[in-house]
Amino acid sequence: MPAVPVKASAETVVEGDDLVVTLGGAWRITGPLPAWRQMLGERSPRAVRIRTAGLERWDSSLVRFVFEVQDWCRNAKAPCDATALPETVRHLVGQLEQAQDKRLSADHSRNFFAELGLAATDLVRQTRQFADFVGECTLSAIGLIRNPGRFRWRDCLSEMQQCGAMAVPIVSLSSFLVGLTLAYTGAIILRQFGGDIWVADIVGLSTLREMGAVMTGVVLAGRTGAAFAAQLGNMKAGEEIDALETLGIAPVDFLVLPRIVALTLMTPLLAMYANCLGIFGGMVVSASVLQIPPNAYWIETQANIGLSDVSVSLIKSLVFGMLIAVAGCLRGLQAERSAAGVGRAATSAVVTSILLLIVADAVFAVLFNVLGI
Amino acid sequence: MSAATDKETETSAPGAPPPAVGVEDLECRYGETIVLSGVSFSVREGELFFVIGGSGCGKTTLLRHLIGLMKPAHGIVRYFGENFTNEDLETRRDLLKTFGVLYQNAALWSSMTLGENVALPLEQYTALNRREREEIVSLKLAQVGLAGYEDFFPSELSGGMRKRAGLARALALDPRIVFFDEPSAGLDPVTSRKLDELVLQIRETLGTTMIIVSHELASIFAIADRVIMLDHDARGIIAEGRPRDLAAASDDPRVREFLTRGEEKA
Ligand SMILES: Nc1ncnc2c1ncn2[C@@H]1O[C@H](COP(=O)(O)OP(=O)(O)OP(=O)(O)O)[C@@H](O)[C@H]1O
Ligand SMILES: [Mg+2]
């Protein structure tokens, strides 16, 4: 029948000490529904009898209503007579009653001390996992050197394109702007001494020794590290990693190593490119704001930076690239098997890689100082 | 009453209640690939209507077209006589509220607990308060045999449990039409039979129309009122009728083979 919706109705009549509730109409959960508490008001009947009159169609809303009435009766110790209801309604009400007592506890509660303890043990576990993973990657890399034919060159090349060539625009922009900013900042002080030309040295040295590699690292951590984690996390959620493992293929050989190799090779290239653009950015500021001709700037730059500075940049960026790839892949493989887990993996990949990057940078600073490079 | 009978005798079409679902000359395609074409059928209100066919014949695709997730290349889908395909988004949304859909992979929202998954439609479309919603949620979960699992996340359940939770969500609003994409895939025989009983019970109590995609011969024979069978090569319906009749007396060997699991020949 085309439902001409008759509103759900519940009328109460007092008969002696009893309250008679008459249910009728069409009960739709999405429609307007009577409320038991309002109907009851201040009354407290000794017993409740439920009847039906003109009950057309009903759904869970009726079941819930009857449940509420019976629940009230239980608390008020008033007998409730629901025998007039259709058998199926009573059956469903029974099911609802049983379900009420049955709630299983899935403990997702958070307690400060528990969290603290978990975080501490987690830190230990994570460090160990990281060490394990690095070990696994090393073994896999040794396997690669012994047997280069088995390496997934094609995957590696497409990753190289993804994390190298495709990152050129964003690396260009960020390193150019950093060079520009360095030049402006340097100029503020150097102007006071009339040593404008030394802007070239400041920009050149700080770009090569620090900013070029670090900026590239940060950009790649956000761009590629997160992508690695999301890809692998998604594959894990879809049981693709399990499928590899049951075939006897180590995910590290198949998925991780190509990515590490790709990023480790591409980061130094990108960093060199970033260095050039950083120096170029300084040159633009010098030429336009400080009135230093570009060739003078270039000569000054050449005079003061040497091969050691270039190799510092190369070594740093090589290590950064490796760290980012390792962190990204590890986070991806550790991801929980859900969409939210993949998201968390990507986030924590970025956080981990940037953290590792800064720590590594500090270690390099000390190391190069000791070695006098 | 008498007026209705009078009308019915005049012509059967205008007076009779419109079918719950009417599909006319539907064509479904992905880009240039035509998956189904010339599909027409109608489903009475309260009918248990099964869509069967081999893997890859376009059952899921048909379902996606019926519920408006994909736009048909050609043809019309009507619900209770109203043209669904050509309606504007607003009207379609209103109609969609009256549907429940169980997806092939359950499609539970992974960041929410089961309780929250089932409660979301209730929050959106009913005036129930929090406690009332919780009661409905626990009833729905109990109905699919998951009583007490409110606080679990989908990732903490088995595949079959997820499927049942998806069913609970599909039924949250006691919809007039429910679409099931392989409800019993991944369920054990007993649970699967209980699901059939549940389906019958829902139909009995609420008069819900159900369109069910299934391979489960046992449940097809147990509860289906009518089936249509799709075929990959024919790109459309190759048989329509009651499952027992088709198994016994279909002219098409493909249909008999499917319904007897190919054991007939042996
Ligand atoms: N996104 C898509 N793009 C192109 N073709 C598709 C797409 N999805 C499905 N198809 C094709 O449409 C056809 C029908 O697919 P559909 O998923 O509807 O099958 P099905 O009958 O539900 O199968 P199963 O029983 O295995 O679930 C298949 O041949 C498939 O190759
Ligand atoms: Mg399918």
PDB file of N, CA, C and O in Angstrom, chain A residues 220-244:
ATOM      1  N   LEU A 220      61.565  16.364   1.050  1.00  0.00           N
ATOM      2  CA  LEU A 220      61.381  14.957   0.696  1.00  0.00           C
ATOM      3  C   LEU A 220      60.715  14.170   1.822  1.00  0.00           C
ATOM      4  O   LEU A 220      59.964  13.226   1.566  1.00  0.00           O
ATOM      5  N   ALA A 221      60.982  14.556   3.071  1.00  0.00           N
ATOM      6  CA  ALA A 221      60.330  13.865   4.186  1.00  0.00           C
ATOM      7  C   ALA A 221      58.818  14.041   4.061  1.00  0.00           C
ATOM      8  O   ALA A 221      58.051  13.089   4.223  1.00  0.00           O
ATOM      9  N   GLY A 222      58.402  15.270   3.762  1.00  0.00           N
ATOM     10  CA  GLY A 222      56.964  15.523   3.635  1.00  0.00           C
ATOM     11  C   GLY A 222      56.388  14.889   2.392  1.00  0.00           C
ATOM     12  O   GLY A 222      55.267  14.388   2.382  1.00  0.00           O
ATOM     13  N   ARG A 223      57.173  14.898   1.336  1.00  0.00           N
ATOM     14  CA  ARG A 223      56.621  14.473   0.063  1.00  0.00           C
ATOM     15  C   ARG A 223      56.752  12.955  -0.102  1.00  0.00           C
ATOM     16  O   ARG A 223      55.768  12.255  -0.321  1.00  0.00           O
ATOM     17  N   THR A 224      57.983  12.475   0.026  1.00  0.00           N
ATOM     18  CA  THR A 224      58.246  11.083  -0.321  1.00  0.00           C
ATOM     19  C   THR A 224      58.127  10.145   0.871  1.00  0.00           C
ATOM     20  O   THR A 224      57.568   9.054   0.754  1.00  0.00           O
ATOM     21  N   GLY A 225      58.639  10.586   2.034  1.00  0.00           N
ATOM     22  CA  GLY A 225      58.553   9.732   3.221  1.00  0.00           C
ATOM     23  C   GLY A 225      57.111   9.387   3.522  1.00  0.00           C
ATOM     24  O   GLY A 225      56.752   8.226   3.751  1.00  0.00           O
ATOM     25  N   ALA A 226      56.265  10.414   3.492  1.00  0.00           N
ATOM     26  CA  ALA A 226      54.845  10.187   3.767  1.00  0.00           C
ATOM     27  C   ALA A 226      54.232   9.281   2.712  1.00  0.00           C
ATOM     28  O   ALA A 226      53.426   8.389   3.025  1.00  0.00           O
ATOM     29  N   ALA A 227      54.632   9.482   1.454  1.00  0.00           N
ATOM     30  CA  ALA A 227      54.072   8.656   0.384  1.00  0.00           C
ATOM     31  C   ALA A 227      54.465   7.191   0.565  1.00  0.00           C
ATOM     32  O   ALA A 227      53.631   6.292   0.417  1.00  0.00           O
ATOM     33  N   PHE A 228      55.739   6.951   0.919  1.00  0.00           N
ATOM     34  CA  PHE A 228      56.186   5.568   1.157  1.00  0.00           C
ATOM     35  C   PHE A 228      55.335   4.927   2.246  1.00  0.00           C
ATOM     36  O   PHE A 228      54.840   3.806   2.106  1.00  0.00           O
ATOM     37  N   ALA A 229      55.181   5.658   3.350  1.00  0.00           N
ATOM     38  CA  ALA A 229      54.429   5.097   4.475  1.00  0.00           C
ATOM     39  C   ALA A 229      52.990   4.809   4.063  1.00  0.00           C
ATOM     40  O   ALA A 229      52.438   3.750   4.395  1.00  0.00           O
ATOM     41  N   ALA A 230      52.388   5.728   3.321  1.00  0.00           N
ATOM     42  CA  ALA A 230      50.990   5.531   2.930  1.00  0.00           C
ATOM     43  C   ALA A 230      50.855   4.345   1.984  1.00  0.00           C
ATOM     44  O   ALA A 230      49.953   3.512   2.119  1.00  0.00           O
ATOM     45  N   GLN A 231      51.799   4.249   1.021  1.00  0.00           N
ATOM     46  CA  GLN A 231      51.725   3.126   0.070  1.00  0.00           C
ATOM     47  C   GLN A 231      51.841   1.792   0.792  1.00  0.00           C
ATOM     48  O   GLN A 231      51.003   0.902   0.640  1.00  0.00           O
ATOM     49  N   LEU A 232      52.898   1.677   1.596  1.00  0.00           N
ATOM     50  CA  LEU A 232      53.115   0.395   2.264  1.00  0.00           C
ATOM     51  C   LEU A 232      52.014   0.116   3.283  1.00  0.00           C
ATOM     52  O   LEU A 232      51.566  -1.022   3.434  1.00  0.00           O
ATOM     53  N   GLY A 233      51.561   1.173   3.970  1.00  0.00           N
ATOM     54  CA  GLY A 233      50.490   0.996   4.948  1.00  0.00           C
ATOM     55  C   GLY A 233      49.227   0.486   4.286  1.00  0.00           C
ATOM     56  O   GLY A 233      48.560  -0.428   4.782  1.00  0.00           O
ATOM     57  N   ASN A 234      48.922   1.062   3.142  1.00  0.00           N
ATOM     58  CA  ASN A 234      47.737   0.640   2.405  1.00  0.00           C
ATOM     59  C   ASN A 234      47.872  -0.809   1.945  1.00  0.00           C
ATOM     60  O   ASN A 234      46.927  -1.594   2.015  1.00  0.00           O
ATOM     61  N   MET A 235      49.080  -1.144   1.499  1.00  0.00           N
ATOM     62  CA  MET A 235      49.304  -2.523   1.069  1.00  0.00           C
ATOM     63  C   MET A 235      49.158  -3.479   2.241  1.00  0.00           C
ATOM     64  O   MET A 235      48.668  -4.596   2.091  1.00  0.00           O
ATOM     65  N   LYS A 236      49.562  -3.012   3.413  1.00  0.00           N
ATOM     66  CA  LYS A 236      49.428  -3.870   4.577  1.00  0.00           C
ATOM     67  C   LYS A 236      47.957  -4.043   4.933  1.00  0.00           C
ATOM     68  O   LYS A 236      47.499  -5.153   5.195  1.00  0.00           O
ATOM     69  N   ALA A 237      47.222  -2.933   4.904  1.00  0.00           N
ATOM     70  CA  ALA A 237      45.797  -3.005   5.236  1.00  0.00           C
ATOM     71  C   ALA A 237      45.078  -3.950   4.278  1.00  0.00           C
ATOM     72  O   ALA A 237      44.156  -4.661   4.657  1.00  0.00           O
ATOM     73  N   GLY A 238      45.515  -3.965   3.018  1.00  0.00           N
ATOM     74  CA  GLY A 238      44.862  -4.824   2.036  1.00  0.00           C
ATOM     75  C   GLY A 238      45.435  -6.230   1.982  1.00  0.00           C
ATOM     76  O   GLY A 238      45.225  -6.948   1.011  1.00  0.00           O
ATOM     77  N   GLU A 239      46.192  -6.606   3.007  1.00  0.00           N
ATOM     78  CA  GLU A 239      46.795  -7.934   3.103  1.00  0.00           C
ATOM     79  C   GLU A 239      47.757  -8.246   1.958  1.00  0.00           C
ATOM     80  O   GLU A 239      48.111  -9.394   1.731  1.00  0.00           O
ATOM     81  N   GLU A 240      48.217  -7.192   1.235  1.00  0.00           N
ATOM     82  CA  GLU A 240      49.138  -7.445   0.119  1.00  0.00           C
ATOM     83  C   GLU A 240      50.499  -7.882   0.638  1.00  0.00           C
ATOM     84  O   GLU A 240      51.176  -8.720   0.030  1.00  0.00           O
ATOM     85  N   ILE A 241      50.909  -7.293   1.776  1.00  0.00           N
ATOM     86  CA  ILE A 241      52.203  -7.649   2.361  1.00  0.00           C
ATOM     87  C   ILE A 241      52.164  -9.117   2.808  1.00  0.00           C
ATOM     88  O   ILE A 241      53.119  -9.863   2.594  1.00  0.00           O
ATOM     89  N   ASP A 242      51.043  -9.509   3.419  1.00  0.00           N
ATOM     90  CA  ASP A 242      50.898 -10.906   3.851  1.00  0.00           C
ATOM     91  C   ASP A 242      51.004 -11.832   2.647  1.00  0.00           C
ATOM     92  O   ASP A 242      51.638 -12.885   2.708  1.00  0.00           O
ATOM     93  N   ALA A 243      50.378 -11.421   1.535  1.00  0.00           N
ATOM     94  CA  ALA A 243      50.418 -12.251   0.331  1.00  0.00           C
ATOM     95  C   ALA A 243      51.851 -12.439  -0.147  1.00  0.00           C
ATOM     96  O   ALA A 243      52.226 -13.514  -0.605  1.00  0.00           O
ATOM     97  N   LEU A 244      52.668 -11.376  -0.020  1.00  0.00           N
ATOM     98  CA  LEU A 244      54.079 -11.502  -0.404  1.00  0.00           C
ATOM     99  C   LEU A 244      54.796 -12.471   0.515  1.00  0.00           C
ATOM    100  O   LEU A 244      55.551 -13.339   0.071  1.00  0.00           O
TER     101      LEU A 244
END
